[in-house]
XYZ file of C-alpha atoms in Angstrom:
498
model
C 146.057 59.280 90.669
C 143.420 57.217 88.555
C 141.274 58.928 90.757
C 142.179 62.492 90.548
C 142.001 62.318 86.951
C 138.487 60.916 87.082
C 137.486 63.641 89.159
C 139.022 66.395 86.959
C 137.374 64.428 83.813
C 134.250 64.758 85.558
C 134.316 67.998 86.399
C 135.375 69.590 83.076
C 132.686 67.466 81.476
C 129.779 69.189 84.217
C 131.783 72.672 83.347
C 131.049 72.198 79.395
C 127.631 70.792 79.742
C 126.502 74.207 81.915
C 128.136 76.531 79.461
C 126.549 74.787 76.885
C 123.269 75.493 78.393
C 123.924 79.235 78.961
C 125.362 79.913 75.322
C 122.408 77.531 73.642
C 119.695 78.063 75.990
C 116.314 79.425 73.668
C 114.704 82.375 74.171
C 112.727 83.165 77.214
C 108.998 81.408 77.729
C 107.767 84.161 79.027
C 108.188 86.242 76.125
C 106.704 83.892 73.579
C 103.833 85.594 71.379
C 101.283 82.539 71.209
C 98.959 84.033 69.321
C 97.983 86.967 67.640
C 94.142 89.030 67.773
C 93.030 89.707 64.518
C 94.876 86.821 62.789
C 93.601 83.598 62.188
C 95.969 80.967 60.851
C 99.583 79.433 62.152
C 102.088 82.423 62.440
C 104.789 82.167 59.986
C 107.742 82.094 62.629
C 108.292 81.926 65.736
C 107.239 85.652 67.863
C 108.570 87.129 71.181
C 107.463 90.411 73.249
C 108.742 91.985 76.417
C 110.964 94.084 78.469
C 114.517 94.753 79.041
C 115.132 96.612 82.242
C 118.096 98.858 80.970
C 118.447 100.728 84.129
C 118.029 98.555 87.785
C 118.254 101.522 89.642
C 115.693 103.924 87.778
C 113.377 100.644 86.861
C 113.780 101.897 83.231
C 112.452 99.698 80.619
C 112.323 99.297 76.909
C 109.778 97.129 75.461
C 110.264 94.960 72.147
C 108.834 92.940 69.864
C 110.954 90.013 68.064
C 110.101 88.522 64.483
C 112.655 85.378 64.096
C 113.420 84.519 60.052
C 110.770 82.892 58.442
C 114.009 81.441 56.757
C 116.770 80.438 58.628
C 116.599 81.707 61.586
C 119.875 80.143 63.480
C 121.670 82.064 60.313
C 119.371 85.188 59.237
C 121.159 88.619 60.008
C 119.422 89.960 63.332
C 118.143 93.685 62.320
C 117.122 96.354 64.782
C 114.690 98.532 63.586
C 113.834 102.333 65.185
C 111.595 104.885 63.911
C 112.374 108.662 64.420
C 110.285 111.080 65.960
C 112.182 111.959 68.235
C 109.882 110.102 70.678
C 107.945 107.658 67.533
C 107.059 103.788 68.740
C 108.662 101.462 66.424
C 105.617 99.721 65.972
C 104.810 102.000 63.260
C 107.539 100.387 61.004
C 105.746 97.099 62.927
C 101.720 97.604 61.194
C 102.435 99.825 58.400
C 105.578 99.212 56.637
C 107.931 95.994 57.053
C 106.070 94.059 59.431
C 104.924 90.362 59.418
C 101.476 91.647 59.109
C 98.909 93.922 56.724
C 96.230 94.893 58.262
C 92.984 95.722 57.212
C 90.694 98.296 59.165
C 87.444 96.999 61.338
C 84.348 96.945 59.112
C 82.444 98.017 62.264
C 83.002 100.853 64.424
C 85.452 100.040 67.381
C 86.053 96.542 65.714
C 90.174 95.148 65.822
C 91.510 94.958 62.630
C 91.876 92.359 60.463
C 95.825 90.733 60.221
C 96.624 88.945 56.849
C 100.167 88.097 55.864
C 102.397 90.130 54.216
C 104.068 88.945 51.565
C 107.285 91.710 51.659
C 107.971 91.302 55.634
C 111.431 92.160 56.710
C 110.973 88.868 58.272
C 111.353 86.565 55.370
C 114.936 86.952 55.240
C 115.917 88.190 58.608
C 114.827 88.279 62.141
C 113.602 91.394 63.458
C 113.558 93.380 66.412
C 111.207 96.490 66.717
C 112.102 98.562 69.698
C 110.638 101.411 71.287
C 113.031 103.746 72.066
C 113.592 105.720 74.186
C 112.430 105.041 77.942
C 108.627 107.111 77.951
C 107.980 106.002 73.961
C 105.332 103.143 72.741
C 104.812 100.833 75.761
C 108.642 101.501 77.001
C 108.562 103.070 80.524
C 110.600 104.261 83.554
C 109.869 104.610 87.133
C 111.794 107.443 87.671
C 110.567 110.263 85.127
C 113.196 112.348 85.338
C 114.600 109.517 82.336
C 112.041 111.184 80.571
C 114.384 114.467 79.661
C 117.266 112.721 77.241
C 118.771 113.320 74.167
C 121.021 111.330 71.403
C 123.774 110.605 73.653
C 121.457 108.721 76.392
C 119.272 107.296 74.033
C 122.357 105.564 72.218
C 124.146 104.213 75.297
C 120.554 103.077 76.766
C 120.171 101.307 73.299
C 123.383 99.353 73.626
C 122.380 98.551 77.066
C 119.323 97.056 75.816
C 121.209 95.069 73.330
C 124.063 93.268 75.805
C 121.134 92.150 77.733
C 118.466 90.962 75.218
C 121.340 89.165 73.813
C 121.699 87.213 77.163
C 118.306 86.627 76.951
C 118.488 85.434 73.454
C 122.276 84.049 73.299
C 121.638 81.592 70.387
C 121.422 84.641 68.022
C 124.469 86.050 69.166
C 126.300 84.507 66.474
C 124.484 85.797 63.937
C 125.384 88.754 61.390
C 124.078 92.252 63.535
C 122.406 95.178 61.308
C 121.039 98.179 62.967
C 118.453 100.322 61.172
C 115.650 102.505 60.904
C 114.356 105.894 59.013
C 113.629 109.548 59.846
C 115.155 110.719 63.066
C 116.447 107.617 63.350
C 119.557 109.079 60.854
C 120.277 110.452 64.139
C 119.625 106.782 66.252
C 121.083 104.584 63.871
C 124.498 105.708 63.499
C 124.674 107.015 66.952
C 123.756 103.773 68.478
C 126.232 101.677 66.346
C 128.948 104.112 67.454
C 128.275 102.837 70.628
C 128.503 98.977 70.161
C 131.726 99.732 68.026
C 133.125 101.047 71.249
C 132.147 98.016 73.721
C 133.615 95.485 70.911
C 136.646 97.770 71.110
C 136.594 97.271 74.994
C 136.223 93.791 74.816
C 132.438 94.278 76.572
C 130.418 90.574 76.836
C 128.509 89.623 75.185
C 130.277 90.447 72.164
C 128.163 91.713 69.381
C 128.448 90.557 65.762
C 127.712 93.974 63.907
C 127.905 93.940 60.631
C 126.205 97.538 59.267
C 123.552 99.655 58.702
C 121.032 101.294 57.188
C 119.399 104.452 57.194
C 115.901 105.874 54.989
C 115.384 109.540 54.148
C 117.164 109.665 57.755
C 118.032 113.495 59.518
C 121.773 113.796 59.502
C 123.307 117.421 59.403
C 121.666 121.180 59.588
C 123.596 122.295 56.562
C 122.776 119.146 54.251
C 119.214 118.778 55.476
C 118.253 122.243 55.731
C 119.555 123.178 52.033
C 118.155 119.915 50.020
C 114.362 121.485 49.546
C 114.819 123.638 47.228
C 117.108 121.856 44.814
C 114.634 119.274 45.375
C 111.627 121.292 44.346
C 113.484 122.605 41.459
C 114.314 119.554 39.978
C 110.216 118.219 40.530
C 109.132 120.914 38.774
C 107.750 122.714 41.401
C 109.066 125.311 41.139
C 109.916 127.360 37.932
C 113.747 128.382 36.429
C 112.861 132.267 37.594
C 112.357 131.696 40.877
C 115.172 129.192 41.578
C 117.424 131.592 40.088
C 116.411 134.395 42.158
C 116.700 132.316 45.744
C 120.118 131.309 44.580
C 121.075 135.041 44.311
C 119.097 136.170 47.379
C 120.388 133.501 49.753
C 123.877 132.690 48.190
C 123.256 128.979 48.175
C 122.025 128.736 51.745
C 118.696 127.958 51.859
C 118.012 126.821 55.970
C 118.511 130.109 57.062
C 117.581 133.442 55.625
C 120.622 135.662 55.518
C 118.889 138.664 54.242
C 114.704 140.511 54.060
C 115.300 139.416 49.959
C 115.925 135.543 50.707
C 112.850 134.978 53.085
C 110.644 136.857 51.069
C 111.810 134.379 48.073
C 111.507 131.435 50.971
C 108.173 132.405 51.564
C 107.379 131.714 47.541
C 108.384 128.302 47.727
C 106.115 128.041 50.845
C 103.310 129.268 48.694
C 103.508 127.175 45.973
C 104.015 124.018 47.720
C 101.282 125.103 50.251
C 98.820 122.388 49.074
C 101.346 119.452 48.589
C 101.610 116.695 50.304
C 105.204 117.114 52.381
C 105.644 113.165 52.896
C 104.850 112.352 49.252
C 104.418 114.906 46.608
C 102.663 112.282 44.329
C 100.027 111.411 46.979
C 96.883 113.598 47.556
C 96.414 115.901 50.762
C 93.495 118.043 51.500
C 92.759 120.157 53.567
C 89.542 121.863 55.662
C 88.480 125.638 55.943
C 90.033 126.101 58.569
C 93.153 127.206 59.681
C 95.340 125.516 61.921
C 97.431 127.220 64.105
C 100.816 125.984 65.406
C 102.205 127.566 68.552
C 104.596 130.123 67.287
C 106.306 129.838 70.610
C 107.226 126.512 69.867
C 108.620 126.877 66.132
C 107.375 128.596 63.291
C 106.175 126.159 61.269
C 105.604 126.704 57.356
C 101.852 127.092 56.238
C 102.352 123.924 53.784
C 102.672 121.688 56.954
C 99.790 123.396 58.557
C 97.968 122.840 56.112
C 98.464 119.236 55.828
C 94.634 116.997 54.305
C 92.928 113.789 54.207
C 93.869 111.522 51.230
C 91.677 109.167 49.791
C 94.561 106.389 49.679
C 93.012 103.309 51.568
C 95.319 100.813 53.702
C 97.883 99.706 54.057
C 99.103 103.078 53.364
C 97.491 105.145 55.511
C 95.587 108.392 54.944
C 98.355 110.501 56.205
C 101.223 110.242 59.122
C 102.842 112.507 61.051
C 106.192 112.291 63.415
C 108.684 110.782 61.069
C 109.966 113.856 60.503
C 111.016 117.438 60.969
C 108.876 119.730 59.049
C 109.251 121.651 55.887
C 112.650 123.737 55.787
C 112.846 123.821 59.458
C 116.257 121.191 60.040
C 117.056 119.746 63.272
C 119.248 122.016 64.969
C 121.522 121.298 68.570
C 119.033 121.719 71.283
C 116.054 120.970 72.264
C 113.664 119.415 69.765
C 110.073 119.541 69.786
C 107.974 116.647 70.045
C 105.467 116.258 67.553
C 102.587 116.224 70.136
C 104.417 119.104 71.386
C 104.269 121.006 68.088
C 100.526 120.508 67.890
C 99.975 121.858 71.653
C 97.225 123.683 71.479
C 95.203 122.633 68.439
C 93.860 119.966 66.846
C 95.641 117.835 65.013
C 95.833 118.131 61.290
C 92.965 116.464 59.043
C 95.507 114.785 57.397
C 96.724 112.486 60.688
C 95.457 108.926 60.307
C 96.765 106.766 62.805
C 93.599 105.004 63.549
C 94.197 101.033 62.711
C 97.530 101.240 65.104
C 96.159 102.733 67.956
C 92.524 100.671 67.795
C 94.963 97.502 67.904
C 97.773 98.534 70.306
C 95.261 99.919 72.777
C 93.343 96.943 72.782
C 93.337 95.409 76.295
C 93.530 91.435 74.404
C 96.433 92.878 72.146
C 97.848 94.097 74.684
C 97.755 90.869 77.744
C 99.348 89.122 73.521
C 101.922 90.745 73.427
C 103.050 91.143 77.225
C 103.167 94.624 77.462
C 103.113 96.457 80.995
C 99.573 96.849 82.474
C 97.647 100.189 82.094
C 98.230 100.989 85.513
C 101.885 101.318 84.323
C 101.682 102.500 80.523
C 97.794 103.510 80.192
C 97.988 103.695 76.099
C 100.330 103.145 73.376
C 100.989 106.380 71.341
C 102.845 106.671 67.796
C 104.191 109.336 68.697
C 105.023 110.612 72.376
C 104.648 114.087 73.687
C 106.505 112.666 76.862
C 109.437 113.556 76.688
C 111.978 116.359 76.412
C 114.388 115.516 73.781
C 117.956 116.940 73.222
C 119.458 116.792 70.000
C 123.297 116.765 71.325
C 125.551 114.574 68.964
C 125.817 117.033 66.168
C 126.520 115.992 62.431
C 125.897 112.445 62.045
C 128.388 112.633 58.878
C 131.612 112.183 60.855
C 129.665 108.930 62.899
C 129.540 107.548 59.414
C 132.963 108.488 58.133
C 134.115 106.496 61.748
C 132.494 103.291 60.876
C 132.748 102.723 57.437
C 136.144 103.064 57.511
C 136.265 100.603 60.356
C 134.500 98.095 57.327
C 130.733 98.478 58.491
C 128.746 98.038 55.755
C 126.453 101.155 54.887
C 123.034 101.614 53.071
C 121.434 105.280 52.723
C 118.634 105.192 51.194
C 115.621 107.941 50.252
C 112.317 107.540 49.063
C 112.536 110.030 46.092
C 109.545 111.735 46.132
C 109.456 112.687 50.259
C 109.980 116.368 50.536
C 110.022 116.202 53.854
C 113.895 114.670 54.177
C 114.580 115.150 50.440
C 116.883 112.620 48.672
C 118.898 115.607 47.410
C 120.040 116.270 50.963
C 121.083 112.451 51.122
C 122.995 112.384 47.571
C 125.027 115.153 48.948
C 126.345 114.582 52.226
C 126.986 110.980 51.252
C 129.396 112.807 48.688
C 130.781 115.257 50.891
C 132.535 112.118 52.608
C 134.578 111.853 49.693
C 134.993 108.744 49.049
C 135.773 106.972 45.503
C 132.995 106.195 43.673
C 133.322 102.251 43.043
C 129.634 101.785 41.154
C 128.525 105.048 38.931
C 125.503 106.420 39.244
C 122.765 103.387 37.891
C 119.551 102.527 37.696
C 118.827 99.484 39.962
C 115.707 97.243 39.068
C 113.026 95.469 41.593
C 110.469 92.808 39.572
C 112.447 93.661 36.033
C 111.282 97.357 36.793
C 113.529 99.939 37.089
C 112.884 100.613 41.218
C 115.386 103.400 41.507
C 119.508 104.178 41.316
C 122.158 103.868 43.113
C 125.725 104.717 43.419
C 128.170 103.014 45.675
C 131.271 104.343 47.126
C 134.665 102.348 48.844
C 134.526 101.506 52.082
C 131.130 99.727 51.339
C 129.303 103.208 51.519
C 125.749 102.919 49.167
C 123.787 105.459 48.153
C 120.101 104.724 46.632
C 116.480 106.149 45.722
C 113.621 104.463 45.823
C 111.452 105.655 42.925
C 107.928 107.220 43.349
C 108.345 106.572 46.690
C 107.559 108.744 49.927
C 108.955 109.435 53.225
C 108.109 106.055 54.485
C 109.807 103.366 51.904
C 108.760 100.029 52.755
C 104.798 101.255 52.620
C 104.754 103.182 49.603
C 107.188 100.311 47.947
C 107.056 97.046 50.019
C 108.376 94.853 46.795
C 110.908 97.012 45.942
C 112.205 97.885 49.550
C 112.472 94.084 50.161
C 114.706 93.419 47.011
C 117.296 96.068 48.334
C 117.229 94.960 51.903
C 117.504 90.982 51.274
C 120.558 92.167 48.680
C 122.279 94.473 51.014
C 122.107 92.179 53.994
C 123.234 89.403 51.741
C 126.079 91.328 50.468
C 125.243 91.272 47.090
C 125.021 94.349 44.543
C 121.462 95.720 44.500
């Protein structure tokens, strides 16, 4: 009997030590970032690039790159962060807004960049992952191209694919408050993707993620909201004058995204005039333009001439000259269907002066950057892209408002947030669908401060719904305002009242 019971003893012992090793084994050697080209100096915290294979059958894989906490990083909130396009590399929100580094152009031609520290990194308070999504985007990749027609609904379950398994990879973070978010299209990715883990903790699916909330900036989210918030928007800048706002609202009965009458376009076509020479992703930034004229495949969309007509700026880095693909242009929303790529929009011209995507693809294409961060070989992904022309992209979940109404009143925690001067995704479109849920308003409408400035305001609803600007800022917050986007992040993954 003694016996037995030593045997049993044993064996329950051998059982906990191996499920100790799965649950606490670290992160995969492989993936380990040892060093990065262009920096000099001991990174901050520890890095990790790879793949996921989300799809065995199709050899479909999504590559990431994983910033632990400079802080605590067996307690930081995990964050997953997507830019929007459709069909936009993550790595954008990687070199030019939140990332661990700011770089500084090549002082000779064909030079890498230079990588110093940056001081407002999403990292100092959290880990983060930067994900290209979907399959045919940044350095992510399938073997079967026919992955490379999707839409919302694939892109989300793919997405919570790739999570269950980089969690096995990395099971020591499992445990650890989950936020997903991300800006632009990705109002369409975020919520659609967190709809998606909500259901696999419903089903009891392993590994069982710890998701907390969300947040979305100046992020697509419905045709009606989106397509009427420009010219409220442009009224209330001063853009345009009393008279004409007056005489839209009469000619197109409050409904801007469509022209229901001759009278309403031609009063459309007014605003298009006079904000013709503006600078759609921040008014308050310069945009010039050449001579001449680019033209945009009408088959494609008809695009306004004030995104045509989109200039150089003489802002240096970090913020670059210009950017394009975060999203959809001037007063044309995202509708159900098909949506164009921004390569795709450009298809047969040249891009527009005002592109500038220069430092990102000099670095990412660089074949010592590249063998750094373990991404496929050329053979497989011959260059890294911000923004793909790949793929064929169907917008097919509809409204993102009722995917928000579902999950904050299942107690996910909710940030919207809008750069205030992006005209592109205007914050008025935000303030009111984030109304239109009609919730009680908990916090009135308030300033909320960054460095003892006033940085923006806010107003928060129940069920842990926020709504805040960002102010002075552009289509991109954590370039134009790294301090202040920071201070709202650290405070909303923290809990606390920004």
């Amino acid at each position: 009997m003694a016996k037995s019971c030593c045997s049993l003893f044993l064996c329950l012992l051998l059982l906990h030590i191996f499920l100790c090793f799965v649950f606490t084994q670290s992160a995969p050697e492989s993936a380990i970032v040892t060093q990065i080209p262009g920096f000099n100096g001991t990174l901050p915290s520890k890095h990790h690039a790879g793949y996921v294979k989300v799809d065995e059958s199709h050899g479909k894989n999504l590559y990431y790159y994983f910033v632990e906490s400079e802080d605590k990083p067996s307690k930081d909130p995990v964050v997953l962060w997507l830019n929007g396009g459709p069909g936009c590399s993550s790595f954008d929100g990687f070199v030019y807004e939140h990332g661990p580094f700011n770089f500084e152009a090549a002082k000779t031609e064909g030079g890498l960049p230079t990588l110093h520290l940056n001081p407002y990194s999403w990292s100092k308070v959290s880990s983060v992952i930067y994900l290209d999504s979907p399959a045919g985007v940044g350095f992510s990749y399938s073997e079967n191209e026919t992955d490379y027609t999707t839409g919302d609904i694939k892109t989300a379950s793919d997405t919570h694919t790739f999570l269950l398994k980089w969690f096995e990879l990395y099971p020591e973070f499992l445990s650890n408050p989950l936020f997903i978010a991300g800006e632009s299209y990705a109002g369409v990715y975020v919520p659609t993707l967190a709809s998606e883990v909500v259901k696999g903790i419903d089903a009891d699916v392993k590994p069982k993620l710890n998701l907390k909330g969300y947040l979305v900036g100046n992020g697509v989210t419905d045709n009606k909201f989106d397509g009427n918030a420009l010219i409220p928007f442009v009224h209330g800048m001063g853009i345009i004058s009393d008279d004409l706002y007056e005489e839209l609202n009469k000619e197109c009965n409050g409904t801007f995204y469509i022209s229901p009458s001759v009278d309403c376009s031609m009063k459309l076509g007014e605003v298009d005039k006079v904000t013709d020479d503006l600078n759609i992703y921040n008014i308050l930034e310069p945009c010039y333009h050449g001579t001449e004229a680019e033209e945009i495949a009408a088959s494609i969309v008809n695009l306004p001439s004030s995104f045509r007509k989109l200039g150089e700026t003489e802002r240096p880095f970090p913020v670059r000259k210009r950017m394009f693909g975060r999203a959809w242009p001037l007063r044309a929303p995202v509708k159900d269907g098909i949506v164009p790529t921004w390569p795709q929009l450009m298809s047969g011209t040249n891009a527009p002066p005002c592109v500038n995507d220069e430092l990102a693809n000099t670095w990412l294409n660089n074949d010592a950057v590249r063998n750094a961060i373990h991404t496929a070989p050329k053979s497989v992904v011959s260059s890294w892209d911000i923004c793909t022309g790949a793929l064929i992209y169907n917008h097919d979940a509809g409204s993102m408002i009722n995917y928000h109404k579902n999950l904050t009143s299942r107690g996910y925690r909710a940030l919207i947030y809008s750069g205030d001067h992006d005209m592109c995704v205007p914050f008025t479109g935000s303030e009111a669908w984030t109304r239109s849920v009609g919730y009680k308003i908990v916090d009135k409408w308030r300033p909320w401060t960054s460095n003892d400035q006033v940085a923006g305001f806010t107003q928060g609803y129940e069920k842990n719904l926020t709504f805040l600007t960002v102010k002075g800022s552009g289509h991109t917050v954590p370039e134009y305002k790294p301090r202040e986007a920071l201070d709202f992040y650290k405070r909303f993954l923290a809990g606390l009242s920004i």
